[in-house]
Amino acid sequence: MGKRASFDQDAVAELLGRQKGVITRSQTKGCGMSDAALRHRLRSGGPWQALLPGVYLSVSGAVTGAQREVAAILYAGPGSVITGPAALAWHRIRVPRTSIVNVLLPEPRRRRDVGFVQLNRTSRMPRMVFPDGQVCYVPAVRAVADTVRGMADLGAVRAIVADGVQRGIVRVPQLADELAGGPARGSARLRQVLEEVGEGVRSSAEGDLRTLIKRERIPDPMYNPRLFTGGSFIAEPDAWWTDAGVAGEIESREWHLSPGDWERTLARDARMSAHGIIVLHFPPKRLRTEPRVVAAEIRAALAAGRSRGPLDIMALPAR
């Protein structure tokens, strides 16, 4: 008969079950596992694999995102909390996928970045955290700020902020408070996007439109207002020039995934046209590749609308 393991196998199994198959060297020693037994499991072709220094996975196959997050927290130590894209994904805010796990840890602690773990020492540890099993996440507003701070792609910053705000996961005042309380370095793009959102901009493409309008010195429209006439709702266009009765709509395929969506868009445009509104359509790509052509189209529509005179339409600011 084979020699029975001398460590507490039930305790190891309980830890692995609770920690998604991840365990630390100190935990194995606490269960009575010898260094030789640990090395045997980590041998070439063995059942375990090393994820980080002193952190192991009890299977030899691919590592899941959840297992990386548990490993990152175990490596960083007590009191650490996940932020960045992994926290955004947990809060269900859309963000580009990455294998990197960003972890906040109290400033005095000394640990180094390694593998897929990026450590951020801070004196601004969040007062509230969101536990999920062995892992804790920062609040959504902190995750947004930590993720976008220092990002070079303004469009990506817009997309993250807009998704969180549109879906009610974060609110603009919360983001403004987080921005004011955090480091100024790397915050310029977040500051710009919050200014846009405060004006009613709700998507990355709408941000591109606003940038084009500012650069081309076109009069500022209202963004995402609610249009009414005689107390009846007409539509909620992406942009609205009141004095000219001109509406701008960004036509993204993302919002036309079904025949029903397309039919609703046509019906909305028909309602606006029936009330004399000049409706302009802007595919997102044209805002980036043909900005001067788009600007000329807007100017021509504004001139036509002003020559006709104002419409009897009331516009309420974006909600």
mmCIF file of C-alpha atoms in Angstrom:
data_model
loop_
_atom_site.group_PDB
_atom_site.id
_atom_site.type_symbol
_atom_site.label_atom_id
_atom_site.label_comp_id
_atom_site.label_asym_id
_atom_site.label_seq_id
_atom_site.Cartn_x
_atom_site.Cartn_y
_atom_site.Cartn_z
ATOM 1 C CA MET A 1 0.000 0.000 0.000
ATOM 2 C CA GLY A 2 1.150 3.551 -0.699
ATOM 3 C CA LYS A 3 2.213 5.735 2.164
ATOM 4 C CA ARG A 4 -0.660 7.852 3.486
ATOM 5 C CA ALA A 5 -0.095 11.619 3.384
ATOM 6 C CA SER A 6 0.892 12.940 6.808
ATOM 7 C CA PHE A 7 -0.731 16.375 6.433
ATOM 8 C CA ASP A 8 -4.372 17.373 7.025
ATOM 9 C CA GLN A 9 -5.875 16.582 3.634
ATOM 10 C CA ASP A 10 -9.359 17.717 4.672
ATOM 11 C CA ALA A 11 -8.041 21.145 5.677
ATOM 12 C CA VAL A 12 -6.199 21.500 2.350
ATOM 13 C CA ALA A 13 -9.316 20.455 0.445
ATOM 14 C CA GLU A 14 -11.412 22.969 2.388
ATOM 15 C CA LEU A 15 -8.989 25.791 1.569
ATOM 16 C CA LEU A 16 -8.839 24.846 -2.105
ATOM 17 C CA GLY A 17 -12.624 24.702 -2.310
ATOM 18 C CA ARG A 18 -12.999 28.100 -0.661
ATOM 19 C CA GLN A 19 -10.190 29.734 -2.674
ATOM 20 C CA LYS A 20 -11.083 28.438 -6.155
ATOM 21 C CA GLY A 21 -8.198 25.962 -6.135
ATOM 22 C CA VAL A 22 -5.578 28.516 -5.035
ATOM 23 C CA ILE A 23 -3.422 28.100 -1.937
ATOM 24 C CA THR A 24 -0.306 29.683 -0.422
ATOM 25 C CA ARG A 25 2.863 28.072 0.870
ATOM 26 C CA SER A 26 2.133 29.274 4.398
ATOM 27 C CA GLN A 27 -1.335 27.715 4.220
ATOM 28 C CA THR A 28 0.060 24.350 3.128
ATOM 29 C CA LYS A 29 2.536 24.464 6.012
ATOM 30 C CA GLY A 30 -0.310 25.353 8.369
ATOM 31 C CA CYS A 31 -2.034 22.148 7.255
ATOM 32 C CA GLY A 32 1.100 20.149 8.015
ATOM 33 C CA MET A 33 2.255 19.674 4.393
ATOM 34 C CA SER A 34 6.018 19.269 4.166
ATOM 35 C CA ASP A 35 8.217 21.099 1.681
ATOM 36 C CA ALA A 36 8.929 17.746 -0.005
ATOM 37 C CA ALA A 37 5.204 17.048 -0.435
ATOM 38 C CA LEU A 38 4.689 20.541 -1.886
ATOM 39 C CA ARG A 39 7.620 20.137 -4.292
ATOM 40 C CA HIS A 40 6.208 16.786 -5.383
ATOM 41 C CA ARG A 41 2.945 18.438 -6.411
ATOM 42 C CA LEU A 42 4.793 21.257 -8.201
ATOM 43 C CA ARG A 43 7.187 18.974 -10.086
ATOM 44 C CA SER A 44 7.298 19.074 -13.885
ATOM 45 C CA GLY A 45 4.188 17.260 -15.073
ATOM 46 C CA GLY A 46 2.743 17.338 -11.563
ATOM 47 C CA PRO A 47 -0.836 18.243 -10.622
ATOM 48 C CA TRP A 48 -0.092 21.714 -9.224
ATOM 49 C CA GLN A 49 1.437 24.857 -10.719
ATOM 50 C CA ALA A 50 3.008 28.007 -9.312
ATOM 51 C CA LEU A 51 1.029 31.180 -10.071
ATOM 52 C CA LEU A 52 3.003 33.738 -8.052
ATOM 53 C CA PRO A 53 5.823 33.541 -5.509
ATOM 54 C CA GLY A 54 4.441 31.377 -2.715
ATOM 55 C CA VAL A 55 1.008 31.060 -4.373
ATOM 56 C CA TYR A 56 -0.079 27.869 -6.156
ATOM 57 C CA LEU A 57 -2.972 26.466 -8.165
ATOM 58 C CA SER A 58 -4.063 22.876 -7.570
ATOM 59 C CA VAL A 59 -4.698 22.150 -11.266
ATOM 60 C CA SER A 60 -2.258 22.187 -14.146
ATOM 61 C CA GLY A 61 -4.514 23.619 -16.853
ATOM 62 C CA ALA A 62 -5.500 27.146 -17.880
ATOM 63 C CA VAL A 63 -5.939 29.766 -15.161
ATOM 64 C CA THR A 64 -9.283 31.563 -14.920
ATOM 65 C CA GLY A 65 -9.725 35.249 -14.168
ATOM 66 C CA ALA A 66 -11.308 34.429 -10.821
ATOM 67 C CA GLN A 67 -8.299 32.280 -9.864
ATOM 68 C CA ARG A 68 -5.905 35.092 -10.813
ATOM 69 C CA GLU A 69 -7.855 37.483 -8.594
ATOM 70 C CA VAL A 70 -7.754 35.142 -5.592
ATOM 71 C CA ALA A 71 -4.033 34.576 -6.182
ATOM 72 C CA ALA A 72 -3.415 38.338 -6.375
ATOM 73 C CA ILE A 73 -5.173 38.965 -3.058
ATOM 74 C CA LEU A 74 -3.346 36.091 -1.331
ATOM 75 C CA TYR A 75 -0.037 37.410 -2.667
ATOM 76 C CA ALA A 76 -0.738 41.022 -1.648
ATOM 77 C CA GLY A 77 -1.819 40.027 1.854
ATOM 78 C CA PRO A 78 -4.542 40.981 4.363
ATOM 79 C CA GLY A 79 -6.312 44.286 3.800
ATOM 80 C CA SER A 80 -5.601 44.358 0.082
ATOM 81 C CA VAL A 81 -8.452 45.003 -2.347
ATOM 82 C CA ILE A 82 -8.887 44.665 -6.108
ATOM 83 C CA THR A 83 -9.357 47.754 -8.248
ATOM 84 C CA GLY A 84 -8.944 48.577 -11.950
ATOM 85 C CA PRO A 85 -10.466 46.580 -14.820
ATOM 86 C CA ALA A 86 -11.078 43.461 -12.719
ATOM 87 C CA ALA A 87 -13.173 45.489 -10.272
ATOM 88 C CA LEU A 88 -15.016 47.189 -13.145
ATOM 89 C CA ALA A 89 -15.885 43.803 -14.616
ATOM 90 C CA TRP A 90 -17.140 42.625 -11.206
ATOM 91 C CA HIS A 91 -19.382 45.711 -11.028
ATOM 92 C CA ARG A 92 -20.559 44.865 -14.579
ATOM 93 C CA ILE A 93 -19.112 47.943 -16.251
ATOM 94 C CA ARG A 94 -17.844 47.084 -19.703
ATOM 95 C CA VAL A 95 -14.074 47.264 -20.005
ATOM 96 C CA PRO A 96 -11.496 45.738 -22.398
ATOM 97 C CA ARG A 97 -10.297 42.356 -21.182
ATOM 98 C CA THR A 98 -6.912 42.076 -19.556
ATOM 99 C CA SER A 99 -5.093 39.408 -17.562
ATOM 100 C CA ILE A 100 -3.567 42.056 -15.265
ATOM 101 C CA VAL A 101 -5.044 42.292 -11.765
ATOM 102 C CA ASN A 102 -4.624 45.680 -10.055
ATOM 103 C CA VAL A 103 -4.515 45.566 -6.265
ATOM 104 C CA LEU A 104 -4.588 48.369 -3.715
ATOM 105 C CA LEU A 105 -2.641 47.795 -0.541
ATOM 106 C CA PRO A 106 -1.881 50.023 2.462
ATOM 107 C CA GLU A 107 1.066 52.323 1.826
ATOM 108 C CA PRO A 108 3.547 50.996 4.438
ATOM 109 C CA ARG A 109 3.394 47.453 3.082
ATOM 110 C CA ARG A 110 6.259 46.352 0.861
ATOM 111 C CA ARG A 111 5.474 44.030 -2.026
ATOM 112 C CA ARG A 112 6.637 44.106 -5.632
ATOM 113 C CA ASP A 113 4.734 43.745 -8.875
ATOM 114 C CA VAL A 114 5.071 40.267 -10.278
ATOM 115 C CA GLY A 115 3.481 38.293 -13.082
ATOM 116 C CA PHE A 116 -0.106 39.410 -13.630
ATOM 117 C CA VAL A 117 -0.277 41.445 -10.386
ATOM 118 C CA GLN A 118 0.174 45.219 -10.331
ATOM 119 C CA LEU A 119 0.283 46.668 -6.827
ATOM 120 C CA ASN A 120 -0.738 50.221 -6.015
ATOM 121 C CA ARG A 121 0.338 51.410 -2.583
ATOM 122 C CA THR A 122 -1.965 54.115 -1.315
ATOM 123 C CA SER A 123 -2.908 56.077 1.782
ATOM 124 C CA ARG A 124 -6.447 56.326 0.303
ATOM 125 C CA MET A 125 -7.697 52.829 0.981
ATOM 126 C CA PRO A 126 -11.458 52.744 0.388
ATOM 127 C CA ARG A 127 -13.661 52.923 3.482
ATOM 128 C CA MET A 128 -16.128 50.505 1.930
ATOM 129 C CA VAL A 129 -15.267 47.323 0.031
ATOM 130 C CA PHE A 130 -17.364 44.676 -1.694
ATOM 131 C CA PRO A 131 -16.461 41.139 -0.571
ATOM 132 C CA ASP A 132 -17.014 38.152 -2.831
ATOM 133 C CA GLY A 133 -15.674 34.968 -1.302
ATOM 134 C CA GLN A 134 -11.983 35.435 -0.593
ATOM 135 C CA VAL A 135 -11.761 38.589 -2.721
ATOM 136 C CA CYS A 136 -12.712 42.201 -1.990
ATOM 137 C CA TYR A 137 -13.355 44.862 -4.633
ATOM 138 C CA VAL A 138 -13.275 48.649 -4.418
ATOM 139 C CA PRO A 139 -16.518 50.581 -5.036
ATOM 140 C CA ALA A 140 -17.397 51.087 -8.692
ATOM 141 C CA VAL A 141 -16.591 54.801 -8.637
ATOM 142 C CA ARG A 142 -13.060 54.110 -7.345
ATOM 143 C CA ALA A 143 -12.604 51.356 -9.935
ATOM 144 C CA VAL A 144 -13.546 53.775 -12.734
ATOM 145 C CA ALA A 145 -11.133 56.452 -11.518
ATOM 146 C CA ASP A 146 -8.258 54.013 -10.934
ATOM 147 C CA THR A 147 -8.766 52.379 -14.337
ATOM 148 C CA VAL A 148 -8.924 55.512 -16.477
ATOM 149 C CA ARG A 149 -6.301 57.538 -14.623
ATOM 150 C CA GLY A 150 -3.336 57.761 -16.957
ATOM 151 C CA MET A 151 -5.085 56.110 -19.922
ATOM 152 C CA ALA A 152 -3.924 57.615 -23.208
ATOM 153 C CA ASP A 153 -7.029 56.738 -25.243
ATOM 154 C CA LEU A 154 -9.703 59.376 -24.631
ATOM 155 C CA GLY A 155 -12.271 57.228 -26.429
ATOM 156 C CA ALA A 156 -11.656 54.357 -24.019
ATOM 157 C CA VAL A 157 -12.079 56.683 -21.030
ATOM 158 C CA ARG A 158 -15.350 57.951 -22.492
ATOM 159 C CA ALA A 159 -16.616 54.421 -23.069
ATOM 160 C CA ILE A 160 -15.932 53.306 -19.483
ATOM 161 C CA VAL A 161 -17.425 56.413 -17.865
ATOM 162 C CA ALA A 162 -20.437 56.457 -20.185
ATOM 163 C CA ASP A 163 -21.224 52.786 -19.557
ATOM 164 C CA GLY A 164 -21.107 53.210 -15.796
ATOM 165 C CA VAL A 165 -23.224 56.384 -15.845
ATOM 166 C CA GLN A 166 -25.766 55.196 -18.424
ATOM 167 C CA ARG A 167 -26.466 52.018 -16.495
ATOM 168 C CA GLY A 168 -26.758 53.786 -13.159
ATOM 169 C CA ILE A 169 -23.787 52.006 -11.585
ATOM 170 C CA VAL A 170 -21.964 55.273 -10.889
ATOM 171 C CA ARG A 171 -23.178 58.869 -10.775
ATOM 172 C CA VAL A 172 -21.420 61.958 -12.076
ATOM 173 C CA PRO A 173 -21.215 63.678 -8.637
ATOM 174 C CA GLN A 174 -19.584 60.544 -7.209
ATOM 175 C CA LEU A 175 -16.993 60.567 -9.987
ATOM 176 C CA ALA A 176 -16.370 64.279 -9.447
ATOM 177 C CA ASP A 177 -15.783 63.675 -5.728
ATOM 178 C CA GLU A 178 -13.434 60.777 -6.460
ATOM 179 C CA LEU A 179 -11.556 62.923 -8.971
ATOM 180 C CA ALA A 180 -11.186 65.743 -6.446
ATOM 181 C CA GLY A 181 -9.972 63.393 -3.717
ATOM 182 C CA GLY A 182 -7.502 61.437 -5.849
ATOM 183 C CA PRO A 183 -4.129 62.335 -7.328
ATOM 184 C CA ALA A 184 -4.109 65.025 -10.021
ATOM 185 C CA ARG A 185 -1.502 63.199 -12.071
ATOM 186 C CA GLY A 186 -3.074 61.343 -14.987
ATOM 187 C CA SER A 187 -6.538 62.754 -14.327
ATOM 188 C CA ALA A 188 -6.851 65.207 -17.247
ATOM 189 C CA ARG A 189 -8.855 62.891 -19.503
ATOM 190 C CA LEU A 190 -11.231 61.882 -16.732
ATOM 191 C CA ARG A 191 -11.747 65.561 -15.970
ATOM 192 C CA GLN A 192 -12.557 66.233 -19.635
ATOM 193 C CA VAL A 193 -14.987 63.320 -19.855
ATOM 194 C CA LEU A 194 -16.813 64.396 -16.691
ATOM 195 C CA GLU A 195 -17.238 67.840 -18.218
ATOM 196 C CA GLU A 196 -18.736 66.203 -21.312
ATOM 197 C CA VAL A 197 -21.049 63.986 -19.280
ATOM 198 C CA GLY A 198 -22.168 67.017 -17.310
ATOM 199 C CA GLU A 199 -23.358 68.513 -20.600
ATOM 200 C CA GLY A 200 -25.383 65.397 -21.414
ATOM 201 C CA VAL A 201 -22.853 63.419 -23.475
ATOM 202 C CA ARG A 202 -23.537 59.716 -22.974
ATOM 203 C CA SER A 203 -21.206 57.772 -25.241
ATOM 204 C CA SER A 204 -17.725 57.751 -26.710
ATOM 205 C CA ALA A 205 -19.097 58.667 -30.148
ATOM 206 C CA GLU A 206 -21.030 61.603 -28.674
ATOM 207 C CA GLY A 207 -17.773 62.711 -27.084
ATOM 208 C CA ASP A 208 -16.154 62.621 -30.521
ATOM 209 C CA LEU A 209 -18.997 64.779 -31.844
ATOM 210 C CA ARG A 210 -18.540 67.272 -29.008
ATOM 211 C CA THR A 211 -14.798 67.449 -29.678
ATOM 212 C CA LEU A 212 -15.468 68.090 -33.385
ATOM 213 C CA ILE A 213 -17.977 70.840 -32.565
ATOM 214 C CA LYS A 214 -15.535 72.541 -30.172
ATOM 215 C CA ARG A 215 -12.621 72.280 -32.601
ATOM 216 C CA GLU A 216 -14.625 73.584 -35.568
ATOM 217 C CA ARG A 217 -16.147 76.373 -33.441
ATOM 218 C CA ILE A 218 -19.716 75.336 -34.178
ATOM 219 C CA PRO A 219 -22.283 76.619 -31.659
ATOM 220 C CA ASP A 220 -22.769 74.156 -28.809
ATOM 221 C CA PRO A 221 -25.925 72.045 -28.989
ATOM 222 C CA MET A 222 -27.830 70.431 -26.157
ATOM 223 C CA TYR A 223 -26.905 66.772 -25.758
ATOM 224 C CA ASN A 224 -29.623 64.152 -25.305
ATOM 225 C CA PRO A 225 -32.440 66.608 -24.552
ATOM 226 C CA ARG A 226 -36.079 65.563 -24.463
ATOM 227 C CA LEU A 227 -38.105 67.313 -27.156
ATOM 228 C CA PHE A 228 -41.804 68.131 -26.680
ATOM 229 C CA THR A 229 -44.487 69.987 -28.594
ATOM 230 C CA GLY A 230 -47.886 70.747 -27.168
ATOM 231 C CA GLY A 231 -47.055 68.551 -24.181
ATOM 232 C CA SER A 232 -46.383 65.510 -26.402
ATOM 233 C CA PHE A 233 -42.995 63.827 -26.428
ATOM 234 C CA ILE A 234 -41.238 63.776 -29.816
ATOM 235 C CA ALA A 235 -37.782 62.260 -29.361
ATOM 236 C CA GLU A 236 -34.483 62.394 -27.500
ATOM 237 C CA PRO A 237 -31.828 63.155 -30.132
ATOM 238 C CA ASP A 238 -28.115 62.906 -29.447
ATOM 239 C CA ALA A 239 -27.622 66.624 -30.222
ATOM 240 C CA TRP A 240 -30.076 69.508 -30.608
ATOM 241 C CA TRP A 241 -29.630 73.057 -31.881
ATOM 242 C CA THR A 242 -32.713 74.876 -30.597
ATOM 243 C CA ASP A 243 -32.456 78.072 -32.645
ATOM 244 C CA ALA A 244 -32.228 76.129 -35.925
ATOM 245 C CA GLY A 245 -34.429 73.128 -35.189
ATOM 246 C CA VAL A 246 -31.604 70.733 -36.117
ATOM 247 C CA ALA A 247 -31.101 67.314 -34.519
ATOM 248 C CA GLY A 248 -27.937 65.224 -34.784
ATOM 249 C CA GLU A 249 -28.075 61.456 -34.461
ATOM 250 C CA ILE A 250 -25.055 59.167 -34.147
ATOM 251 C CA GLU A 251 -25.850 55.987 -36.032
ATOM 252 C CA SER A 252 -23.881 53.187 -34.397
ATOM 253 C CA ARG A 253 -24.416 49.548 -35.325
ATOM 254 C CA GLU A 254 -24.121 48.768 -31.621
ATOM 255 C CA TRP A 255 -27.651 50.092 -31.168
ATOM 256 C CA HIS A 256 -29.141 48.426 -34.268
ATOM 257 C CA LEU A 257 -28.774 44.762 -33.473
ATOM 258 C CA SER A 258 -32.311 43.746 -34.404
ATOM 259 C CA PRO A 259 -35.024 44.683 -36.912
ATOM 260 C CA GLY A 260 -37.055 46.040 -33.992
ATOM 261 C CA ASP A 261 -34.281 48.464 -33.015
ATOM 262 C CA TRP A 262 -33.989 49.673 -36.602
ATOM 263 C CA GLU A 263 -37.753 50.159 -36.890
ATOM 264 C CA ARG A 264 -37.805 52.224 -33.705
ATOM 265 C CA THR A 265 -35.020 54.407 -35.068
ATOM 266 C CA LEU A 266 -36.955 55.002 -38.289
ATOM 267 C CA ALA A 267 -40.118 55.852 -36.344
ATOM 268 C CA ARG A 268 -38.214 58.325 -34.152
ATOM 269 C CA ASP A 269 -36.712 60.031 -37.213
ATOM 270 C CA ALA A 270 -40.142 60.177 -38.859
ATOM 271 C CA ARG A 271 -41.628 61.892 -35.779
ATOM 272 C CA MET A 272 -38.889 64.522 -35.784
ATOM 273 C CA SER A 273 -39.193 65.155 -39.533
ATOM 274 C CA ALA A 274 -42.987 65.478 -39.222
ATOM 275 C CA HIS A 275 -42.456 68.374 -36.826
ATOM 276 C CA GLY A 276 -40.115 70.157 -39.218
ATOM 277 C CA ILE A 277 -36.878 69.089 -37.522
ATOM 278 C CA ILE A 278 -33.831 68.757 -39.781
ATOM 279 C CA VAL A 279 -32.247 65.428 -38.829
ATOM 280 C CA LEU A 280 -28.550 64.773 -39.478
ATOM 281 C CA HIS A 281 -27.042 61.294 -39.193
ATOM 282 C CA PHE A 282 -23.403 60.713 -38.220
ATOM 283 C CA PRO A 283 -21.794 57.253 -38.342
ATOM 284 C CA PRO A 284 -19.096 57.261 -35.607
ATOM 285 C CA LYS A 285 -16.330 56.550 -38.109
ATOM 286 C CA ARG A 286 -17.104 59.718 -40.093
ATOM 287 C CA LEU A 287 -16.644 61.854 -36.989
ATOM 288 C CA ARG A 288 -13.023 60.695 -36.911
ATOM 289 C CA THR A 289 -12.208 60.338 -40.612
ATOM 290 C CA GLU A 290 -14.207 63.216 -42.166
ATOM 291 C CA PRO A 291 -14.504 65.853 -39.447
ATOM 292 C CA ARG A 292 -14.438 68.836 -41.819
ATOM 293 C CA VAL A 293 -17.091 67.332 -44.077
ATOM 294 C CA VAL A 294 -19.304 66.648 -41.064
ATOM 295 C CA ALA A 295 -18.714 70.201 -39.811
ATOM 296 C CA ALA A 296 -19.729 71.618 -43.194
ATOM 297 C CA GLU A 297 -22.931 69.537 -43.142
ATOM 298 C CA ILE A 298 -23.803 70.830 -39.666
ATOM 299 C CA ARG A 299 -23.162 74.453 -40.670
ATOM 300 C CA ALA A 300 -25.334 74.081 -43.789
ATOM 301 C CA ALA A 301 -28.188 72.545 -41.775
ATOM 302 C CA LEU A 302 -27.957 75.276 -39.125
ATOM 303 C CA ALA A 303 -28.075 77.972 -41.802
ATOM 304 C CA ALA A 304 -31.123 76.366 -43.422
ATOM 305 C CA GLY A 305 -32.910 76.006 -40.119
ATOM 306 C CA ARG A 306 -32.244 79.580 -39.027
ATOM 307 C CA SER A 307 -33.441 80.982 -42.332
ATOM 308 C CA ARG A 308 -36.741 79.164 -41.792
ATOM 309 C CA GLY A 309 -37.205 80.431 -38.242
ATOM 310 C CA PRO A 310 -37.533 78.665 -34.854
ATOM 311 C CA LEU A 311 -39.860 75.730 -34.302
ATOM 312 C CA ASP A 312 -42.496 75.490 -31.572
ATOM 313 C CA ILE A 313 -40.571 72.804 -29.721
ATOM 314 C CA MET A 314 -39.559 72.716 -26.050
ATOM 315 C CA ALA A 315 -36.279 71.039 -25.118
ATOM 316 C CA LEU A 316 -35.639 69.767 -21.590
ATOM 317 C CA PRO A 317 -32.066 68.933 -20.484
ATOM 318 C CA ALA A 318 -30.828 65.347 -20.380
ATOM 319 C CA ARG A 319 -31.891 63.406 -17.314
#
